[in-house]
mmCIF file of C-alpha atoms in Angstrom:
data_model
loop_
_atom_site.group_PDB
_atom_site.id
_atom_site.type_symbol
_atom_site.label_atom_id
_atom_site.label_comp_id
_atom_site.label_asym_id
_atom_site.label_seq_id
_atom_site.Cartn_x
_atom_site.Cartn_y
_atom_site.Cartn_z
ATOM 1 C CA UNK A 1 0.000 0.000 0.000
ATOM 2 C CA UNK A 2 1.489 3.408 -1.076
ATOM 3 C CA UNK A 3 2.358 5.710 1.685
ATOM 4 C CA UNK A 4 -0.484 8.892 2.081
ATOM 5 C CA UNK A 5 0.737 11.676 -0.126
ATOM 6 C CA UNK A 6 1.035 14.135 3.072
ATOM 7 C CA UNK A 7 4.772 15.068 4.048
ATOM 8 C CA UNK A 8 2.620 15.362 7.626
ATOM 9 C CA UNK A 9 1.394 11.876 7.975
ATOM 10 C CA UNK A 10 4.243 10.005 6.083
ATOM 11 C CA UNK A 11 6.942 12.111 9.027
ATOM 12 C CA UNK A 12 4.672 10.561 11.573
ATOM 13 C CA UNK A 13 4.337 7.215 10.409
ATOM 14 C CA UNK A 14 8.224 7.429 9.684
ATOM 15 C CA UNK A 15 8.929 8.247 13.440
ATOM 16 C CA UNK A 16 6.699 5.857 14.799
ATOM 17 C CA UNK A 17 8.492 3.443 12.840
ATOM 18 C CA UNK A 18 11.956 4.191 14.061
ATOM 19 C CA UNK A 19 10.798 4.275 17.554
ATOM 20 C CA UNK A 20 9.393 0.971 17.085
ATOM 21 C CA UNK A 21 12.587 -0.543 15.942
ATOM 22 C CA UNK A 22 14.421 1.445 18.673
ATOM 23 C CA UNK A 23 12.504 -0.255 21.440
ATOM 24 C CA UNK A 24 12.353 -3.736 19.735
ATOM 25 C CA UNK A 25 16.208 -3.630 19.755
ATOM 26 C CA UNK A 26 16.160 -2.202 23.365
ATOM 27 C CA UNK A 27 14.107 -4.845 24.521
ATOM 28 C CA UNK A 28 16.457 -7.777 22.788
ATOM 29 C CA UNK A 29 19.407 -6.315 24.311
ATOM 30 C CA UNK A 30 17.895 -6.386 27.905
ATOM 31 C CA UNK A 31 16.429 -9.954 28.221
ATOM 32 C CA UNK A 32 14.373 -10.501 31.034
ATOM 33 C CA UNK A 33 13.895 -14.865 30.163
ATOM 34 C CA UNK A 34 16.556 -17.305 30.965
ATOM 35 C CA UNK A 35 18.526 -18.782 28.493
ATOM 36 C CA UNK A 36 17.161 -21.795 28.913
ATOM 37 C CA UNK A 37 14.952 -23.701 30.782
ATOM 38 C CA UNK A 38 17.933 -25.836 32.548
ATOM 39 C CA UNK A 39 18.533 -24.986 36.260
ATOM 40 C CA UNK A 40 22.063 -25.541 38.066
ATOM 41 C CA UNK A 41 21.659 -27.795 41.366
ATOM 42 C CA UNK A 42 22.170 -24.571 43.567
ATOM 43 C CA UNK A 43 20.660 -23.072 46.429
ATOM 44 C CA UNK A 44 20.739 -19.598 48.439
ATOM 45 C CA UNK A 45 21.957 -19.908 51.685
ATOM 46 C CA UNK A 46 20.801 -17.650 54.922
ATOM 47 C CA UNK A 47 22.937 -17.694 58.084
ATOM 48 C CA UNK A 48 20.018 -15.709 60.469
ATOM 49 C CA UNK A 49 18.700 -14.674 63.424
ATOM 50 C CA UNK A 50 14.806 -15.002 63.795
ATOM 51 C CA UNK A 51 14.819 -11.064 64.382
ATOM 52 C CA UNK A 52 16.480 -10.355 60.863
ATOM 53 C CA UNK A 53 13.465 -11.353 59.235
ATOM 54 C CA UNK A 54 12.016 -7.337 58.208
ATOM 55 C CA UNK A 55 15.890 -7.184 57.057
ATOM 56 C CA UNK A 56 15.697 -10.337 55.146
ATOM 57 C CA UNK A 57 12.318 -9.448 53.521
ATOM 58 C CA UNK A 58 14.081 -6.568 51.728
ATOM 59 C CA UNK A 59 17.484 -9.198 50.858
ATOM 60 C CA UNK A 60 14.895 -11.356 49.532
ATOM 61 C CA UNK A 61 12.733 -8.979 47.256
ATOM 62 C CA UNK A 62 15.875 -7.590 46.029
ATOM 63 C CA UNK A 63 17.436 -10.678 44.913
ATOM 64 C CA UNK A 64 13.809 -11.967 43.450
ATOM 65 C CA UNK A 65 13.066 -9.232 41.820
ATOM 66 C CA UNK A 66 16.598 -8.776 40.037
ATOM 67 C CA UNK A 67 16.929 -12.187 39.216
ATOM 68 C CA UNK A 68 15.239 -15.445 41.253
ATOM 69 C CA UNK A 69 11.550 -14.431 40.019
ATOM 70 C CA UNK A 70 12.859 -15.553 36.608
ATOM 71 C CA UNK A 71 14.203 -18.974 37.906
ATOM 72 C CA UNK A 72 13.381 -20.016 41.566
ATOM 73 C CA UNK A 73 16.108 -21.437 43.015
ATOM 74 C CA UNK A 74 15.688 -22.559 46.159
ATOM 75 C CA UNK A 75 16.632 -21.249 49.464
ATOM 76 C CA UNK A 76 17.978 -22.857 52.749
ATOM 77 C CA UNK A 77 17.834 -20.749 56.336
ATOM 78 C CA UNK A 78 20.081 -21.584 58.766
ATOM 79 C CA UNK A 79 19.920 -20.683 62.220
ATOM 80 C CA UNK A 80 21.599 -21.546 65.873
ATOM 81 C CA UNK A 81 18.124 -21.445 67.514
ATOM 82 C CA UNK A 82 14.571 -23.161 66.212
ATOM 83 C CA UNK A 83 13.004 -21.051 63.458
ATOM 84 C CA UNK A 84 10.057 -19.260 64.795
ATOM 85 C CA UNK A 85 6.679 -19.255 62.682
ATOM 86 C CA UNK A 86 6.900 -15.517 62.275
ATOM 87 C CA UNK A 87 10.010 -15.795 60.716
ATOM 88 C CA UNK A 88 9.076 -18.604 58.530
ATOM 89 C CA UNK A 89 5.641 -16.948 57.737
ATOM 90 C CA UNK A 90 7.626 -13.778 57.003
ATOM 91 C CA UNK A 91 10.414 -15.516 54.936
ATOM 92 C CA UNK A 92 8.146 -17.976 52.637
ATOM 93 C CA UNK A 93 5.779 -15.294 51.382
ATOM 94 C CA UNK A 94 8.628 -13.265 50.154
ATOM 95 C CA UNK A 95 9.423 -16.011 46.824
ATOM 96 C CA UNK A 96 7.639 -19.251 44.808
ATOM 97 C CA UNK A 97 11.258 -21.203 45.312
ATOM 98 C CA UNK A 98 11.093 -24.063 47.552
ATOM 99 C CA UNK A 99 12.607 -22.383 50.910
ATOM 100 C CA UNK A 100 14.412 -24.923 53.694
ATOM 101 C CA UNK A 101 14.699 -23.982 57.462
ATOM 102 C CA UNK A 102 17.304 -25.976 59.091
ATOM 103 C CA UNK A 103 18.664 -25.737 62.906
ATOM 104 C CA UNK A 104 22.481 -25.617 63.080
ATOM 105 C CA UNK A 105 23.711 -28.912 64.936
ATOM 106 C CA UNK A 106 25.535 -28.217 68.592
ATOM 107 C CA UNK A 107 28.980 -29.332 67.513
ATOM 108 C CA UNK A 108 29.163 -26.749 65.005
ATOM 109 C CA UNK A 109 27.733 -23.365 67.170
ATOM 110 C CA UNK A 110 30.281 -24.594 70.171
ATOM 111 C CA UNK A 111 33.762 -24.379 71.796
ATOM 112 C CA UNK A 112 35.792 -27.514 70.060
ATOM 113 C CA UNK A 113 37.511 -29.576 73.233
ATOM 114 C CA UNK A 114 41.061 -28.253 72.325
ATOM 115 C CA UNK A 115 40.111 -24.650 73.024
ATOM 116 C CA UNK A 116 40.546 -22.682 76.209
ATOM 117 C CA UNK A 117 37.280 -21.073 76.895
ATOM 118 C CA UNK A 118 38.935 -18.846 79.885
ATOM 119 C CA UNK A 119 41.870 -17.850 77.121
ATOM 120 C CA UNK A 120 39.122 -17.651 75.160
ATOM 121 C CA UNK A 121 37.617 -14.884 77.114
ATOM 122 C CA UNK A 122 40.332 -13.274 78.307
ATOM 123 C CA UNK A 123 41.347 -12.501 74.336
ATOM 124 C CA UNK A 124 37.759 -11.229 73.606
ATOM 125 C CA UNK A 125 38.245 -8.554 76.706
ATOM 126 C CA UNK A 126 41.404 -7.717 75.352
ATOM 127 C CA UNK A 127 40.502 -7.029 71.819
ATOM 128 C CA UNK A 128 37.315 -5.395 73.087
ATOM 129 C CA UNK A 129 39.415 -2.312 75.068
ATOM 130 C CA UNK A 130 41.680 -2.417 71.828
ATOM 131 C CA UNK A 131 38.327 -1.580 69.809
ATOM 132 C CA UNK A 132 38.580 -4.309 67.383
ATOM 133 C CA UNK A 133 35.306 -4.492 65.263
ATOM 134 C CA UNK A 134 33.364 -7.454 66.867
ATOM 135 C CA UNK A 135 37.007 -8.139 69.292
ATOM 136 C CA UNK A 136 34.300 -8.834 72.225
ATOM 137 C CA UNK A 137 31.657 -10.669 70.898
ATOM 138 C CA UNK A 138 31.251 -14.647 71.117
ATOM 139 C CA UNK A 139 28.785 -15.123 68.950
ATOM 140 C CA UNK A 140 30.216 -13.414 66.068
ATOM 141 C CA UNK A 141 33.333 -15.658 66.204
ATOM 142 C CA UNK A 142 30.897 -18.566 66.582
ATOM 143 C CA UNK A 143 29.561 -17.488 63.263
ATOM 144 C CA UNK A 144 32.755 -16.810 61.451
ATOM 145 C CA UNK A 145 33.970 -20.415 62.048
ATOM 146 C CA UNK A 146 30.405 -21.859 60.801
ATOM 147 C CA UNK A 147 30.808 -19.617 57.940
ATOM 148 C CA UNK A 148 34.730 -20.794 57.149
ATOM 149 C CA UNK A 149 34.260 -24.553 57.562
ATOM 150 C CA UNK A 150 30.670 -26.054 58.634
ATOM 151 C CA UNK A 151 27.909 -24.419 56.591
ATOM 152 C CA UNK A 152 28.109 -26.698 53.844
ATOM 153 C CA UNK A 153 28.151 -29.766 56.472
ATOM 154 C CA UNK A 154 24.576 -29.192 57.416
ATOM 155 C CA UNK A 155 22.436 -31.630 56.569
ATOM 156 C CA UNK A 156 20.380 -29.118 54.206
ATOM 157 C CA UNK A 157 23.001 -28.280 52.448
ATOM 158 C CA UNK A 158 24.277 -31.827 51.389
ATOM 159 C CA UNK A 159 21.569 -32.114 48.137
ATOM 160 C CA UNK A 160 22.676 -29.047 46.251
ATOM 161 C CA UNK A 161 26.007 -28.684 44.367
ATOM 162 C CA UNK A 162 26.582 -24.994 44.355
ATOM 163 C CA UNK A 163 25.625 -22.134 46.603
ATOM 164 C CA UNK A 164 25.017 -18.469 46.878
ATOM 165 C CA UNK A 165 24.978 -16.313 50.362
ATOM 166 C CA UNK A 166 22.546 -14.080 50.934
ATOM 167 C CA UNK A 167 22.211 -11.829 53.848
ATOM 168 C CA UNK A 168 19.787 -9.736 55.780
ATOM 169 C CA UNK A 169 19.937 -6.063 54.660
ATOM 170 C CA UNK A 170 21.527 -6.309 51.729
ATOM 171 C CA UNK A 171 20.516 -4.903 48.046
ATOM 172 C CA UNK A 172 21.623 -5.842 44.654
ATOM 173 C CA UNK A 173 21.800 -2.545 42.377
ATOM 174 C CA UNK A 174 21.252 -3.930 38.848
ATOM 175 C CA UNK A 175 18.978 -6.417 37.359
ATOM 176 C CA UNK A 176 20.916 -9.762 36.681
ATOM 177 C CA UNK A 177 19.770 -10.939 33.359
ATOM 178 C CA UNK A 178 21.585 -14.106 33.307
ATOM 179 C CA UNK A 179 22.319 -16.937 35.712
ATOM 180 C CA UNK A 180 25.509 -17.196 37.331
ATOM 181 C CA UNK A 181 25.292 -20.718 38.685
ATOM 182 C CA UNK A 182 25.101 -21.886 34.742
ATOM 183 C CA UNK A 183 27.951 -19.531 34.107
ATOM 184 C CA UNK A 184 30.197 -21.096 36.991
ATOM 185 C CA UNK A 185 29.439 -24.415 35.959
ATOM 186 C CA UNK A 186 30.221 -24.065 32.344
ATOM 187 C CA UNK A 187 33.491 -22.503 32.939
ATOM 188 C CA UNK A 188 34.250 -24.654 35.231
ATOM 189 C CA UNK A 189 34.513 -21.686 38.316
ATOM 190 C CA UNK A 190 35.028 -22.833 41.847
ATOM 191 C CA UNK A 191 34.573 -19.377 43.422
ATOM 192 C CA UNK A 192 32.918 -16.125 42.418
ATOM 193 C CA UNK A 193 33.105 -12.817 44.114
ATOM 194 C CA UNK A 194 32.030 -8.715 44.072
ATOM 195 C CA UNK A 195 33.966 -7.091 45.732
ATOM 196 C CA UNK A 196 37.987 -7.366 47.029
ATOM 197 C CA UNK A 197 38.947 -5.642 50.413
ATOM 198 C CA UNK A 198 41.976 -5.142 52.345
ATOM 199 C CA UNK A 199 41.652 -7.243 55.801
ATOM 200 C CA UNK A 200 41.462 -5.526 59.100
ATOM 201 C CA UNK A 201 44.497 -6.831 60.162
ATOM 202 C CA UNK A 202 44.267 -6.567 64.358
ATOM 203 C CA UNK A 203 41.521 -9.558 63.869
ATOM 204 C CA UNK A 204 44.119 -11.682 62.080
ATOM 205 C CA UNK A 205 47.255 -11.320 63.737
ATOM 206 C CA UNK A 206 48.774 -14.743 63.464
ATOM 207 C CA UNK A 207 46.756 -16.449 60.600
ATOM 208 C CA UNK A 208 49.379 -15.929 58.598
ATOM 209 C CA UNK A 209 51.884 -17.508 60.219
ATOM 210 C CA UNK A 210 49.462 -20.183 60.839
ATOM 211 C CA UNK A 211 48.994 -20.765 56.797
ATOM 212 C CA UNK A 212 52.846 -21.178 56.113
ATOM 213 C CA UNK A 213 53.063 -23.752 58.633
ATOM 214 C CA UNK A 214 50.074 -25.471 56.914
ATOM 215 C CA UNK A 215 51.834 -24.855 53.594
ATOM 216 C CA UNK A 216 54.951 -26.140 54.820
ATOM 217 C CA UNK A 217 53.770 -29.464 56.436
ATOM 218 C CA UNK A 218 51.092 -30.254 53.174
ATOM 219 C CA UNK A 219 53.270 -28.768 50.119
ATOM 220 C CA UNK A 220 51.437 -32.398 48.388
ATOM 221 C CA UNK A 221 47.987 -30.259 48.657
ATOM 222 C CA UNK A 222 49.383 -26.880 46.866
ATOM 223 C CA UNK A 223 49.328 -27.043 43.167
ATOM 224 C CA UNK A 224 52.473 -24.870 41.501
ATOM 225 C CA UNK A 225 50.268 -22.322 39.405
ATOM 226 C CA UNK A 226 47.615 -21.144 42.164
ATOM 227 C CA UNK A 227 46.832 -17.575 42.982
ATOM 228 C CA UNK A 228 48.907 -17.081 45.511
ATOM 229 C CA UNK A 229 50.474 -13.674 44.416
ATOM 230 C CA UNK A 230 47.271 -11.744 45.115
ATOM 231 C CA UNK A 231 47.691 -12.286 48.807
ATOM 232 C CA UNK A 232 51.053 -12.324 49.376
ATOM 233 C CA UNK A 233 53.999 -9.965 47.150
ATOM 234 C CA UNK A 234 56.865 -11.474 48.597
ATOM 235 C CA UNK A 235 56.054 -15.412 47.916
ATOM 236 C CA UNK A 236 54.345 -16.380 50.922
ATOM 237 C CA UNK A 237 57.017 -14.426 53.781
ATOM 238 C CA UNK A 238 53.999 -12.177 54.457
ATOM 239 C CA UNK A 239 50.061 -11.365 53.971
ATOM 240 C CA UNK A 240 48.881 -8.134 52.317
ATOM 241 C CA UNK A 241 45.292 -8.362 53.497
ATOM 242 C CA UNK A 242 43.833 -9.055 50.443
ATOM 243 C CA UNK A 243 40.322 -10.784 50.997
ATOM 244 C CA UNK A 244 37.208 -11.226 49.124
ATOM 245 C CA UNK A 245 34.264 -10.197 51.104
ATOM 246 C CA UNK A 246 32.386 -13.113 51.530
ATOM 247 C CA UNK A 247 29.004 -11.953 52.539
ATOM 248 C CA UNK A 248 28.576 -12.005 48.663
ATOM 249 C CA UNK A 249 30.017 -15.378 46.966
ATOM 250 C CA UNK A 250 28.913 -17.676 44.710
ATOM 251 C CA UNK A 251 30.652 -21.199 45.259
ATOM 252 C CA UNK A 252 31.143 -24.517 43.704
ATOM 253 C CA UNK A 253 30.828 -26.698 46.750
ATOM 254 C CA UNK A 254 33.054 -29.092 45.914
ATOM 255 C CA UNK A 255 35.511 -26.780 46.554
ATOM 256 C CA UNK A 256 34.597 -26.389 50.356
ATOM 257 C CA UNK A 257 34.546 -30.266 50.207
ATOM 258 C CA UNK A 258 37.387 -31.467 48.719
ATOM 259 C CA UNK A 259 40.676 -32.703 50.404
ATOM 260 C CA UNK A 260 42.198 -29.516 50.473
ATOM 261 C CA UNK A 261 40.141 -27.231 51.884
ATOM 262 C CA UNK A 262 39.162 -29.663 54.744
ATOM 263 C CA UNK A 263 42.238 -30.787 55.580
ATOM 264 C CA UNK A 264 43.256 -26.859 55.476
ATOM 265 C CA UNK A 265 39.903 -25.759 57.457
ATOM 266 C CA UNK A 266 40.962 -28.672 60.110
ATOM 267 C CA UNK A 267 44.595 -27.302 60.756
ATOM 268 C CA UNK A 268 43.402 -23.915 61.112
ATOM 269 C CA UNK A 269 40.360 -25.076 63.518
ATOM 270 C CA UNK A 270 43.333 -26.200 65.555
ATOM 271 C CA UNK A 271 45.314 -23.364 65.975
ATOM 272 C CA UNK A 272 42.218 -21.882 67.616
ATOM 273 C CA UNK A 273 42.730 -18.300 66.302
ATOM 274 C CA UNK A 274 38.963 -18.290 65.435
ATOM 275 C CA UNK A 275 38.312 -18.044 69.228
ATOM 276 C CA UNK A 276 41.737 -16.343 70.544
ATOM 277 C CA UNK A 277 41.853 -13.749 67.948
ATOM 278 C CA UNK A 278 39.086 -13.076 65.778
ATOM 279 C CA UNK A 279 39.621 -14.592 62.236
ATOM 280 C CA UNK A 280 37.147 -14.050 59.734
ATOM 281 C CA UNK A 281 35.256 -16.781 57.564
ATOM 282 C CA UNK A 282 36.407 -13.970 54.261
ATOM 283 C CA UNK A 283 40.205 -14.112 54.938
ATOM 284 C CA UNK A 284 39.991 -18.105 55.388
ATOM 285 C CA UNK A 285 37.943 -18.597 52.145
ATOM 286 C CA UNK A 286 40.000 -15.976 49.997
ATOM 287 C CA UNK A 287 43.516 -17.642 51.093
ATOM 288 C CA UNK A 288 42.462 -21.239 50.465
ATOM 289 C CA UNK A 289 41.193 -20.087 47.192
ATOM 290 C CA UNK A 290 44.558 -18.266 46.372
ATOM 291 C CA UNK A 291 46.653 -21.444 47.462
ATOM 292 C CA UNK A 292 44.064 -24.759 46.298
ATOM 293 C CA UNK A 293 42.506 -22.634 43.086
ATOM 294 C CA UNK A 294 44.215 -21.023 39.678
ATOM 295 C CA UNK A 295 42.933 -17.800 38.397
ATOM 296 C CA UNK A 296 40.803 -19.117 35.862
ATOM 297 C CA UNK A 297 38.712 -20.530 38.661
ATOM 298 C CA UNK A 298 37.988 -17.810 40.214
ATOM 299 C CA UNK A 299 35.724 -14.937 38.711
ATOM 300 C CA UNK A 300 35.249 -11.367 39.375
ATOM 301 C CA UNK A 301 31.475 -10.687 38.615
ATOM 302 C CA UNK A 302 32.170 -7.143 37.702
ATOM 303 C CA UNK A 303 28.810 -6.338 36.329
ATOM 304 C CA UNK A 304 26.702 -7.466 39.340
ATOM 305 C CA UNK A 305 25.565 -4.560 41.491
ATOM 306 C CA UNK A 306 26.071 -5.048 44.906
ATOM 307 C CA UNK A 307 25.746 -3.239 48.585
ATOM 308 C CA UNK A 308 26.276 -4.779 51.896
ATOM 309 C CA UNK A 309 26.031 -1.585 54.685
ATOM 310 C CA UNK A 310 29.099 0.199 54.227
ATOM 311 C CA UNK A 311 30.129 -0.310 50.673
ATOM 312 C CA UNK A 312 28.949 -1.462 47.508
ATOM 313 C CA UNK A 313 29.924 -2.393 43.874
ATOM 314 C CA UNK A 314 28.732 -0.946 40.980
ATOM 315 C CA UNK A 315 29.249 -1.533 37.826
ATOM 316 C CA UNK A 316 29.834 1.250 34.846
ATOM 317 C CA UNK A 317 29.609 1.736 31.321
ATOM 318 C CA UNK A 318 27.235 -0.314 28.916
ATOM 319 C CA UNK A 319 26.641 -2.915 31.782
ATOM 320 C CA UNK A 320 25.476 -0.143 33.943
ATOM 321 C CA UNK A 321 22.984 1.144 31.176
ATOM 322 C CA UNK A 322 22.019 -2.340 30.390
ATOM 323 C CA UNK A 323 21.052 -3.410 33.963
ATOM 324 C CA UNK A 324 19.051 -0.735 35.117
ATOM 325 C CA UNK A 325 21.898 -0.129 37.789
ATOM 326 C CA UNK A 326 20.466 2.134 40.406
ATOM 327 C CA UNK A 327 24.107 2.747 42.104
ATOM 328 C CA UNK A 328 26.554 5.552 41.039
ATOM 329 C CA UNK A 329 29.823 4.425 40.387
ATOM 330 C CA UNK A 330 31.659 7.527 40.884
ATOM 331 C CA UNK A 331 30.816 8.026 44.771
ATOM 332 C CA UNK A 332 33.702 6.511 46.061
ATOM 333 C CA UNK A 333 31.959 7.028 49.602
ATOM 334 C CA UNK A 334 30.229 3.944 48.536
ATOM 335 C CA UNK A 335 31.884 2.438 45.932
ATOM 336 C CA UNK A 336 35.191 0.567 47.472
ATOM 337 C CA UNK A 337 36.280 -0.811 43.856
ATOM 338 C CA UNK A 338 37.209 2.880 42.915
ATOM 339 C CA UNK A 339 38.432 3.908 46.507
ATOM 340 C CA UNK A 340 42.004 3.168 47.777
ATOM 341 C CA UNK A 341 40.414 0.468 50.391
ATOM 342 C CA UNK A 342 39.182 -1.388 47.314
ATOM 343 C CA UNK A 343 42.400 -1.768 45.344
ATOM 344 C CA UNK A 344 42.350 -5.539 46.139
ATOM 345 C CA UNK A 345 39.463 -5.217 43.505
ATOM 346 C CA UNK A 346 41.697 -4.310 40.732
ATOM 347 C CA UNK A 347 44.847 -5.939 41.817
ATOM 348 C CA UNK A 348 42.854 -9.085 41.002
ATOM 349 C CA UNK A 349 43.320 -8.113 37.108
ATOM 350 C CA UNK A 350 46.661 -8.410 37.736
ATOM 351 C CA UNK A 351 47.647 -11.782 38.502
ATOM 352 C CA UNK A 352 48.663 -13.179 35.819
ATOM 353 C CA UNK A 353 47.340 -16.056 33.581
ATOM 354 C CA UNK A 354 48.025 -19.895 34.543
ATOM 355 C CA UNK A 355 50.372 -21.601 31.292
ATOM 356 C CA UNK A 356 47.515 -23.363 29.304
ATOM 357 C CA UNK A 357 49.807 -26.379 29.755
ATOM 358 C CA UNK A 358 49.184 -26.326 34.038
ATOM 359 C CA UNK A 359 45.371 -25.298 33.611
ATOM 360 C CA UNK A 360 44.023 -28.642 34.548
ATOM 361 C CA UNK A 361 46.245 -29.598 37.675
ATOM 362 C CA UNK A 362 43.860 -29.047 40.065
ATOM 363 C CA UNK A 363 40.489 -31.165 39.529
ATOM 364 C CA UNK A 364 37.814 -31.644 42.215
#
């Protein structure tokens, strides 16, 4: 059908035309439907209180409505007390995915025989008049050896093959339009991350020195190309700090469960610096990942938006555009990847590739 003869109604119909194409090819580029319809074994996992459940609510509609509305993964809830109902109520209503509420078993929210409770206290008083973030607080060290070695013990946990933490009061920034479990699994990624901090290093005192005797009594365990550079300059005399924050990773849990990292875990249970200093579960994941895993197993996932109270990651550019990011990169009150604090971040770029030849040494 000819176009109408008016210069009027053929500019119209010309625009309308170009806009239509304009959003079509907006809309491809920003896909809102999996890739496929295949799911990864994978779960979210909670470490909470029953009072964090108005903070969880928020976690939770974040994380759904940025990416788990699209494919319902699951989530497990783990907690040192019983569950209440209000928590459960509260929790449940908040996604379609199957959600798991498990109690944590005794053995693994407790003093291990070999540890001097009275040292044990005695530390925690002295860190506390130091001012050490969380130097005085039982719990929290209860919780950062759970987090390092015994989370992926739980019975709950034992049916799914990878795992992402979620915590209350978090937010993610940018809509994920892809999942990463697939992408870990096809790439064969043992450990994913957001954002790279420097330690505070009055927590972990003597971990260090507790890793090179580890290193030195099990050199069998430590493959020659790792990624061992990015937390220590001066080939293993000394630790730099460097840590991925773990209250955002994405894991392969075979890494947590292979011979290495329990037989690591296990020696540093029994130095007992969990409970007589304050070690973190983020320093003990990142250094076991720098000595067990090569750099092509581990993955910076630069264009997921991310805040945890305190400091976020956001990403810039097209992926910023693309995501519907909601963060502004330049604020470097925020954003620790562009702010000296956060130059573990980038430092990451800068270990260097493993020799094609070694890339397979390590399999799990």
């Amino acid at each position: 059908m000819p176009l109408p003869r008016s210069p009027l109604v053929r500019y119209v119909l010309l625009a309308v035309g170009v806009l239509g194409l304009y959003a079509l090819l907006h809309t491809s580029y920003i896909s809102y439907s999996p890739i496929s319809g295949e799911r990864v074994n994978a779960c979210f996992t909670v470490l909470a209180r029953n009072q964090d459940w108005r903070d969880l609510r928020d976690s939770m509609k974040q994380i759904e409505d940025r990416f788990n509305h699209r494919y319902n993964y699951p989530y497990v809830f783990l907690n040192d007390q019983p569950f209440s109902s209000e928590f459960i109520n509260m929790t449940q209503s908040m996604t379609k995915a199957k959600v798991y509420y498990g109690q944590i078993p005794t053995e693994h929210w407790s003093y291990p025989e070999w540890i001097d409770k009275q040292k044990a206290a005695e530390r925690r008083k002295e860190m506390k008049e130091k001012g050490v973030m969380y130097g005085g607080s039982e719990s929290y060290r209860h919780m950062c050896r759970f987090e390092s070695g015994l989370f992926f013990k739980h019975p709950l946990m034992q049916q799914f093959d990878y795992y992402w933490r979620l915590e209350p009061g978090i937010q993610y920034l940018c809509d994920i339009n892809y999942d990463p479990f697939m992408y870990m699994k096809q790439h064969k990624i043992r450990y994913g991350w957001t954002i790279a901090i420097y330690e505070l290093m009055d927590t972990v005192p003597t971990l260090w020195d507790s890793v090179k005797k580890f290193m030195a009594a099990n050199p069998e365990l430590i493959p020659e190309h790792n990624s061992l550079w990015w937390v220590s300059r001066d080939n293993g005399t000394s630790y730099n700090g460097c840590h991925f924050w773990s209250n955002f990773e994405i894991a392969d849990l075979s890494f947590y469960r292979s011979e290495q990292y329990s037989k690591f875990f296990d020696f540093l249970d029994h130095e007992g610096g969990f409970f007589y200093e304050r070690w973190g579960d983020a320093p003990v994941h990142s250094i076991a990942a720098a000595l067990f895993l090569q750099k092509e197993q581990v993955h910076w996932f630069r264009d997921i938006g991310y805040y945890h109270p305190g400091w976020q990651h956001c990403p810039s550019g097209d992926a910023w555009l693309a995501n519907r990011c909601t963060c502004d990169p330049n604020d470097k009150s925020k954003t620790i990847t562009n702010a000296d604090w956060g130059k573990c971040s980038h430092q990451w770029e800068l270990l260097p590739n493993t020799p094609s030849s070694q890339r397979k040494a390590i399999v799990y």
